[in-house]
């Protein structure tokens, strides 16, 4: 618990405030008086804060469930009020507003006349006293010693949360269901309830959608969090806990037969492309919506808008002996092709291979890349067996392709790069972990940044809109992405309010309302300032952005390859 002390000067003479007194014994400072008070009541006498401005912070650690500690705390608060108001005519609050802990002392601080005016205003606005009772104004002088909020222990990853709310502005689901702070607060409320509580049963039922299904698990909540809590890890833990034996078997089978699933997915995308080009995408939207109502909205993906072309069945031909790096085309780029309003060729692998060759740094695509994945989809869904199997498979393939780490690996989807760098090593044995630490895995963003001095643009666009993804943020690649965008256009725009788009792999297709929520501010910015091109660095994110904003987002690689083609 943090309190602030903002005293005014006890000497009204402005000269004596700037000039030292002579022949006057040194008096205890306000901080020393506060330390003495803390020690008197058995609390740690640590005082910090913005002391130069008279703003002092301290921390109290009573166990408020114990009567003796509660009495000790009450006695300290009484003495604190006497010290701040009685001795220094100061303020009980500085950075923080009045709450239940300070409400009993408002009259002491402001006087009877000012407090009476506050009460009259309160009664005019809230005649029945239903808005924040006892929060700012109270008639109960002991309200600060009642109804303490408990903090029951929950999952370790979230135990340190102080519910400050810094995470909320970054959360993709902030406008549609819950935020990280709310997910943790709800989980704590579940922990407070007895097993047979109807409140617990209702919370558990609603938490499935509000807390688990609509969490993008993107981890950006950990960035502004004072203690780096990744609420996405909490939710992934719940998904793992919900996983059944049959689900684990299905997940492992999917991992082992991922190559066949890729082919089926490309075939499905071809069918979708044919329907939307000849009839209308709304037909597909209605069909999938009907299926989702019958089966499950968390199993059957939707078609919330125009879907991309299918990726080509064949990857571009490359040579091992001339390769500067191993190129691992992500499975999302082996399944999903270009935006439906763009030509189907070149594909992303074709554009990336051509661009790198043009810069004199050819890439090599191994013949057996199909059927392999970064393992992130299994991790996100909490399917442990499939996750481990794919993590081991991709590690073994990388070790083989790179000749035991002698060549770097380049990946063309930022979320896959992030998963490979941050997750795979945690789910393999010590030998494979050592191999992953030996190998150099690079994202296409840093690779293309290094290509820029070897390339010449035949023209530049006026303005491009850029969407940095959650993965580019985690990997620290946003500056490099902006550098590439500046090479392509005179002006680069990242709309105010841009956060994680909420797509999170297939999460945006399962719950498109999540993407609409996450991109609401970004869409408004794009409508106010349109661009000539819309760039990002992850295919599924680009699909979600297309559906939610209507703008044809694509990988920056396409525009970089196009604008550097020899004229």
mmCIF file of N, CA and C in Angstrom, residues 263-329:
data_model
loop_
_atom_site.group_PDB
_atom_site.id
_atom_site.type_symbol
_atom_site.label_atom_id
_atom_site.label_comp_id
_atom_site.label_asym_id
_atom_site.label_seq_id
_atom_site.Cartn_x
_atom_site.Cartn_y
_atom_site.Cartn_z
ATOM 1 N N UNK A 263 -1.560 -29.254 -47.537
ATOM 2 C CA UNK A 263 -2.142 -29.459 -48.867
ATOM 3 C C UNK A 263 -3.659 -29.294 -48.831
ATOM 4 N N UNK A 264 -4.301 -29.845 -47.816
ATOM 5 C CA UNK A 264 -5.749 -29.705 -47.690
ATOM 6 C C UNK A 264 -6.137 -28.237 -47.506
ATOM 7 N N UNK A 265 -5.356 -27.525 -46.726
ATOM 8 C CA UNK A 265 -5.651 -26.110 -46.488
ATOM 9 C C UNK A 265 -5.520 -25.296 -47.777
ATOM 10 N N UNK A 266 -4.492 -25.592 -48.597
ATOM 11 C CA UNK A 266 -4.340 -24.880 -49.877
ATOM 12 C C UNK A 266 -5.497 -25.209 -50.814
ATOM 13 N N UNK A 267 -5.930 -26.472 -50.787
ATOM 14 C CA UNK A 267 -7.080 -26.856 -51.609
ATOM 15 C C UNK A 267 -8.331 -26.096 -51.171
ATOM 16 N N UNK A 268 -8.522 -26.006 -49.851
ATOM 17 C CA UNK A 268 -9.669 -25.257 -49.331
ATOM 18 C C UNK A 268 -9.585 -23.785 -49.725
ATOM 19 N N UNK A 269 -8.377 -23.218 -49.661
ATOM 20 C CA UNK A 269 -8.215 -21.814 -50.054
ATOM 21 C C UNK A 269 -8.507 -21.611 -51.531
ATOM 22 N N UNK A 270 -8.174 -22.600 -52.354
ATOM 23 C CA UNK A 270 -8.504 -22.519 -53.787
ATOM 24 C C UNK A 270 -10.010 -22.493 -53.983
ATOM 25 N N UNK A 271 -10.724 -23.334 -53.227
ATOM 26 C CA UNK A 271 -12.183 -23.354 -53.320
ATOM 27 C C UNK A 271 -12.776 -22.031 -52.865
ATOM 28 N N UNK A 272 -12.260 -21.516 -51.757
ATOM 29 C CA UNK A 272 -12.734 -20.229 -51.246
ATOM 30 C C UNK A 272 -12.487 -19.125 -52.266
ATOM 31 N N UNK A 273 -11.300 -19.133 -52.861
ATOM 32 C CA UNK A 273 -10.949 -18.120 -53.861
ATOM 33 C C UNK A 273 -11.888 -18.187 -55.059
ATOM 34 N N UNK A 274 -12.235 -19.411 -55.459
ATOM 35 C CA UNK A 274 -13.140 -19.565 -56.596
ATOM 36 C C UNK A 274 -14.525 -19.047 -56.289
ATOM 37 N N UNK A 275 -15.029 -19.350 -55.098
ATOM 38 C CA UNK A 275 -16.377 -18.898 -54.727
ATOM 39 C C UNK A 275 -16.436 -17.381 -54.632
ATOM 40 N N UNK A 276 -15.460 -16.773 -53.923
ATOM 41 C CA UNK A 276 -15.533 -15.327 -53.713
ATOM 42 C C UNK A 276 -15.282 -14.538 -54.997
ATOM 43 N N UNK A 277 -14.539 -15.147 -55.947
ATOM 44 C CA UNK A 277 -14.296 -14.437 -57.204
ATOM 45 C C UNK A 277 -15.481 -14.547 -58.166
ATOM 46 N N UNK A 278 -16.277 -15.630 -58.035
ATOM 47 C CA UNK A 278 -17.396 -15.836 -58.955
ATOM 48 C C UNK A 278 -18.741 -15.423 -58.358
ATOM 49 N N UNK A 279 -18.877 -15.579 -57.058
ATOM 50 C CA UNK A 279 -20.166 -15.241 -56.439
ATOM 51 C C UNK A 279 -19.953 -14.048 -55.503
ATOM 52 N N UNK A 280 -19.759 -14.325 -54.228
ATOM 53 C CA UNK A 280 -19.526 -13.256 -53.254
ATOM 54 C C UNK A 280 -19.012 -13.883 -51.979
ATOM 55 N N UNK A 281 -18.119 -13.188 -51.311
ATOM 56 C CA UNK A 281 -17.568 -13.713 -50.062
ATOM 57 C C UNK A 281 -18.639 -13.817 -48.982
ATOM 58 N N UNK A 282 -19.730 -13.053 -49.121
ATOM 59 C CA UNK A 282 -20.799 -13.111 -48.120
ATOM 60 C C UNK A 282 -21.429 -14.497 -48.039
ATOM 61 N N UNK A 283 -21.429 -15.217 -49.147
ATOM 62 C CA UNK A 283 -21.957 -16.589 -49.140
ATOM 63 C C UNK A 283 -21.138 -17.456 -48.186
ATOM 64 N N UNK A 284 -19.829 -17.320 -48.272
ATOM 65 C CA UNK A 284 -18.951 -18.090 -47.395
ATOM 66 C C UNK A 284 -19.109 -17.646 -45.943
ATOM 67 N N UNK A 285 -19.279 -16.359 -45.735
ATOM 68 C CA UNK A 285 -19.478 -15.851 -44.382
ATOM 69 C C UNK A 285 -20.716 -16.462 -43.751
ATOM 70 N N UNK A 286 -21.803 -16.508 -44.506
ATOM 71 C CA UNK A 286 -23.056 -17.062 -43.976
ATOM 72 C C UNK A 286 -22.942 -18.561 -43.728
ATOM 73 N N UNK A 287 -22.269 -19.275 -44.633
ATOM 74 C CA UNK A 287 -22.116 -20.720 -44.459
ATOM 75 C C UNK A 287 -21.292 -21.051 -43.215
ATOM 76 N N UNK A 288 -20.185 -20.354 -43.043
ATOM 77 C CA UNK A 288 -19.337 -20.631 -41.877
ATOM 78 C C UNK A 288 -20.015 -20.189 -40.584
ATOM 79 N N UNK A 289 -20.773 -19.104 -40.641
ATOM 80 C CA UNK A 289 -21.498 -18.671 -39.445
ATOM 81 C C UNK A 289 -22.508 -19.733 -39.006
ATOM 82 N N UNK A 290 -23.184 -20.349 -39.983
ATOM 83 C CA UNK A 290 -24.144 -21.405 -39.666
ATOM 84 C C UNK A 290 -23.440 -22.610 -39.046
ATOM 85 N N UNK A 291 -22.292 -22.971 -39.607
ATOM 86 C CA UNK A 291 -21.540 -24.110 -39.072
ATOM 87 C C UNK A 291 -21.045 -23.822 -37.661
ATOM 88 N N UNK A 292 -20.622 -22.583 -37.406
ATOM 89 C CA UNK A 292 -20.121 -22.211 -36.086
ATOM 90 C C UNK A 292 -21.237 -22.273 -35.037
ATOM 91 N N UNK A 293 -22.457 -21.944 -35.442
ATOM 92 C CA UNK A 293 -23.595 -22.029 -34.517
ATOM 93 C C UNK A 293 -23.887 -23.478 -34.133
ATOM 94 N N UNK A 294 -23.705 -24.376 -35.080
ATOM 95 C CA UNK A 294 -24.008 -25.788 -34.834
ATOM 96 C C UNK A 294 -22.885 -26.458 -34.045
ATOM 97 N N UNK A 295 -21.641 -26.203 -34.421
ATOM 98 C CA UNK A 295 -20.502 -26.894 -33.807
ATOM 99 C C UNK A 295 -19.948 -26.056 -32.648
ATOM 100 N N UNK A 296 -19.079 -25.104 -32.953
ATOM 101 C CA UNK A 296 -18.472 -24.255 -31.920
ATOM 102 C C UNK A 296 -17.768 -23.091 -32.585
ATOM 103 N N UNK A 297 -17.928 -21.908 -32.009
ATOM 104 C CA UNK A 297 -17.246 -20.734 -32.551
ATOM 105 C C UNK A 297 -15.760 -20.743 -32.227
ATOM 106 N N UNK A 298 -15.341 -21.668 -31.349
ATOM 107 C CA UNK A 298 -13.923 -21.752 -31.014
ATOM 108 C C UNK A 298 -13.240 -22.915 -31.740
ATOM 109 N N UNK A 299 -13.980 -23.577 -32.649
ATOM 110 C CA UNK A 299 -13.412 -24.676 -33.432
ATOM 111 C C UNK A 299 -13.504 -24.427 -34.932
ATOM 112 N N UNK A 300 -14.645 -23.900 -35.378
ATOM 113 C CA UNK A 300 -14.864 -23.663 -36.807
ATOM 114 C C UNK A 300 -14.489 -22.222 -37.133
ATOM 115 N N UNK A 301 -13.515 -21.993 -38.019
ATOM 116 C CA UNK A 301 -13.141 -20.614 -38.360
ATOM 117 C C UNK A 301 -14.221 -19.925 -39.179
ATOM 118 N N UNK A 302 -14.270 -18.630 -39.061
ATOM 119 C CA UNK A 302 -15.218 -17.839 -39.834
ATOM 120 C C UNK A 302 -14.546 -17.307 -41.102
ATOM 121 N N UNK A 303 -15.338 -16.705 -41.948
ATOM 122 C CA UNK A 303 -14.813 -15.982 -43.114
ATOM 123 C C UNK A 303 -15.335 -14.558 -42.987
ATOM 124 N N UNK A 304 -14.671 -13.731 -42.194
ATOM 125 C CA UNK A 304 -15.196 -12.402 -41.900
ATOM 126 C C UNK A 304 -15.022 -11.391 -43.025
ATOM 127 N N UNK A 305 -14.306 -11.775 -44.081
ATOM 128 C CA UNK A 305 -14.087 -10.857 -45.189
ATOM 129 C C UNK A 305 -13.342 -11.563 -46.299
ATOM 130 N N UNK A 306 -12.942 -10.819 -47.310
ATOM 131 C CA UNK A 306 -12.228 -11.432 -48.439
ATOM 132 C C UNK A 306 -10.996 -12.204 -47.976
ATOM 133 N N UNK A 307 -10.879 -13.424 -48.457
ATOM 134 C CA UNK A 307 -9.745 -14.274 -48.089
ATOM 135 C C UNK A 307 -8.672 -14.189 -49.165
ATOM 136 N N UNK A 308 -7.414 -14.444 -48.803
ATOM 137 C CA UNK A 308 -6.328 -14.341 -49.784
ATOM 138 C C UNK A 308 -6.371 -15.463 -50.811
ATOM 139 N N UNK A 309 -5.618 -15.269 -51.881
ATOM 140 C CA UNK A 309 -5.412 -16.349 -52.846
ATOM 141 C C UNK A 309 -4.711 -17.514 -52.141
ATOM 142 N N UNK A 310 -4.840 -18.713 -52.655
ATOM 143 C CA UNK A 310 -4.030 -19.806 -52.103
ATOM 144 C C UNK A 310 -2.564 -19.610 -52.481
ATOM 145 N N UNK A 311 -1.676 -20.064 -51.635
ATOM 146 C CA UNK A 311 -0.255 -20.035 -51.989
ATOM 147 C C UNK A 311 0.008 -21.058 -53.080
ATOM 148 N N UNK A 312 0.997 -20.830 -53.940
ATOM 149 C CA UNK A 312 1.323 -21.819 -54.980
ATOM 150 C C UNK A 312 1.701 -23.170 -54.380
ATOM 151 N N UNK A 313 1.423 -24.213 -55.125
ATOM 152 C CA UNK A 313 1.728 -25.568 -54.642
ATOM 153 C C UNK A 313 3.225 -25.828 -54.583
ATOM 154 N N UNK A 314 4.010 -25.092 -55.391
ATOM 155 C CA UNK A 314 5.450 -25.336 -55.463
ATOM 156 C C UNK A 314 6.217 -24.112 -54.987
ATOM 157 N N UNK A 315 7.266 -24.349 -54.246
ATOM 158 C CA UNK A 315 8.153 -23.286 -53.801
ATOM 159 C C UNK A 315 9.191 -23.005 -54.883
ATOM 160 N N UNK A 316 9.761 -21.800 -54.913
ATOM 161 C CA UNK A 316 10.747 -21.472 -55.949
ATOM 162 C C UNK A 316 11.996 -22.354 -55.849
ATOM 163 N N UNK A 317 12.585 -22.604 -56.977
ATOM 164 C CA UNK A 317 13.804 -23.416 -57.017
ATOM 165 C C UNK A 317 14.998 -22.593 -56.553
ATOM 166 N N UNK A 318 15.790 -23.171 -55.687
ATOM 167 C CA UNK A 318 17.007 -22.514 -55.187
ATOM 168 C C UNK A 318 18.146 -23.518 -55.149
ATOM 169 N N UNK A 319 19.363 -23.008 -55.032
ATOM 170 C CA UNK A 319 20.549 -23.858 -55.024
ATOM 171 C C UNK A 319 21.230 -23.817 -53.664
ATOM 172 N N UNK A 320 21.565 -24.996 -53.162
ATOM 173 C CA UNK A 320 22.234 -25.087 -51.864
ATOM 174 C C UNK A 320 23.630 -24.491 -51.898
ATOM 175 N N UNK A 321 24.363 -24.754 -52.959
ATOM 176 C CA UNK A 321 25.769 -24.352 -52.987
ATOM 177 C C UNK A 321 25.955 -22.835 -53.037
ATOM 178 N N UNK A 322 24.955 -22.093 -53.529
ATOM 179 C CA UNK A 322 25.098 -20.639 -53.624
ATOM 180 C C UNK A 322 24.376 -19.895 -52.507
ATOM 181 N N UNK A 323 23.719 -20.633 -51.605
ATOM 182 C CA UNK A 323 22.919 -19.981 -50.575
ATOM 183 C C UNK A 323 23.741 -19.319 -49.492
ATOM 184 N N UNK A 324 23.418 -18.077 -49.202
ATOM 185 C CA UNK A 324 24.022 -17.355 -48.084
ATOM 186 C C UNK A 324 23.341 -17.710 -46.769
ATOM 187 N N UNK A 325 22.116 -18.213 -46.879
ATOM 188 C CA UNK A 325 21.354 -18.572 -45.681
ATOM 189 C C UNK A 325 20.292 -19.593 -46.053
ATOM 190 N N UNK A 326 19.848 -20.341 -45.059
ATOM 191 C CA UNK A 326 18.719 -21.249 -45.227
ATOM 192 C C UNK A 326 17.442 -20.424 -45.084
ATOM 193 N N UNK A 327 16.547 -20.535 -46.040
ATOM 194 C CA UNK A 327 15.278 -19.810 -45.987
ATOM 195 C C UNK A 327 14.176 -20.782 -45.587
ATOM 196 N N UNK A 328 13.538 -20.504 -44.449
ATOM 197 C CA UNK A 328 12.417 -21.314 -43.986
ATOM 198 C C UNK A 328 11.123 -20.536 -44.203
ATOM 199 N N UNK A 329 10.394 -20.822 -45.307
ATOM 200 C CA UNK A 329 9.102 -20.157 -45.514
ATOM 201 C C UNK A 329 8.105 -20.673 -44.476
#
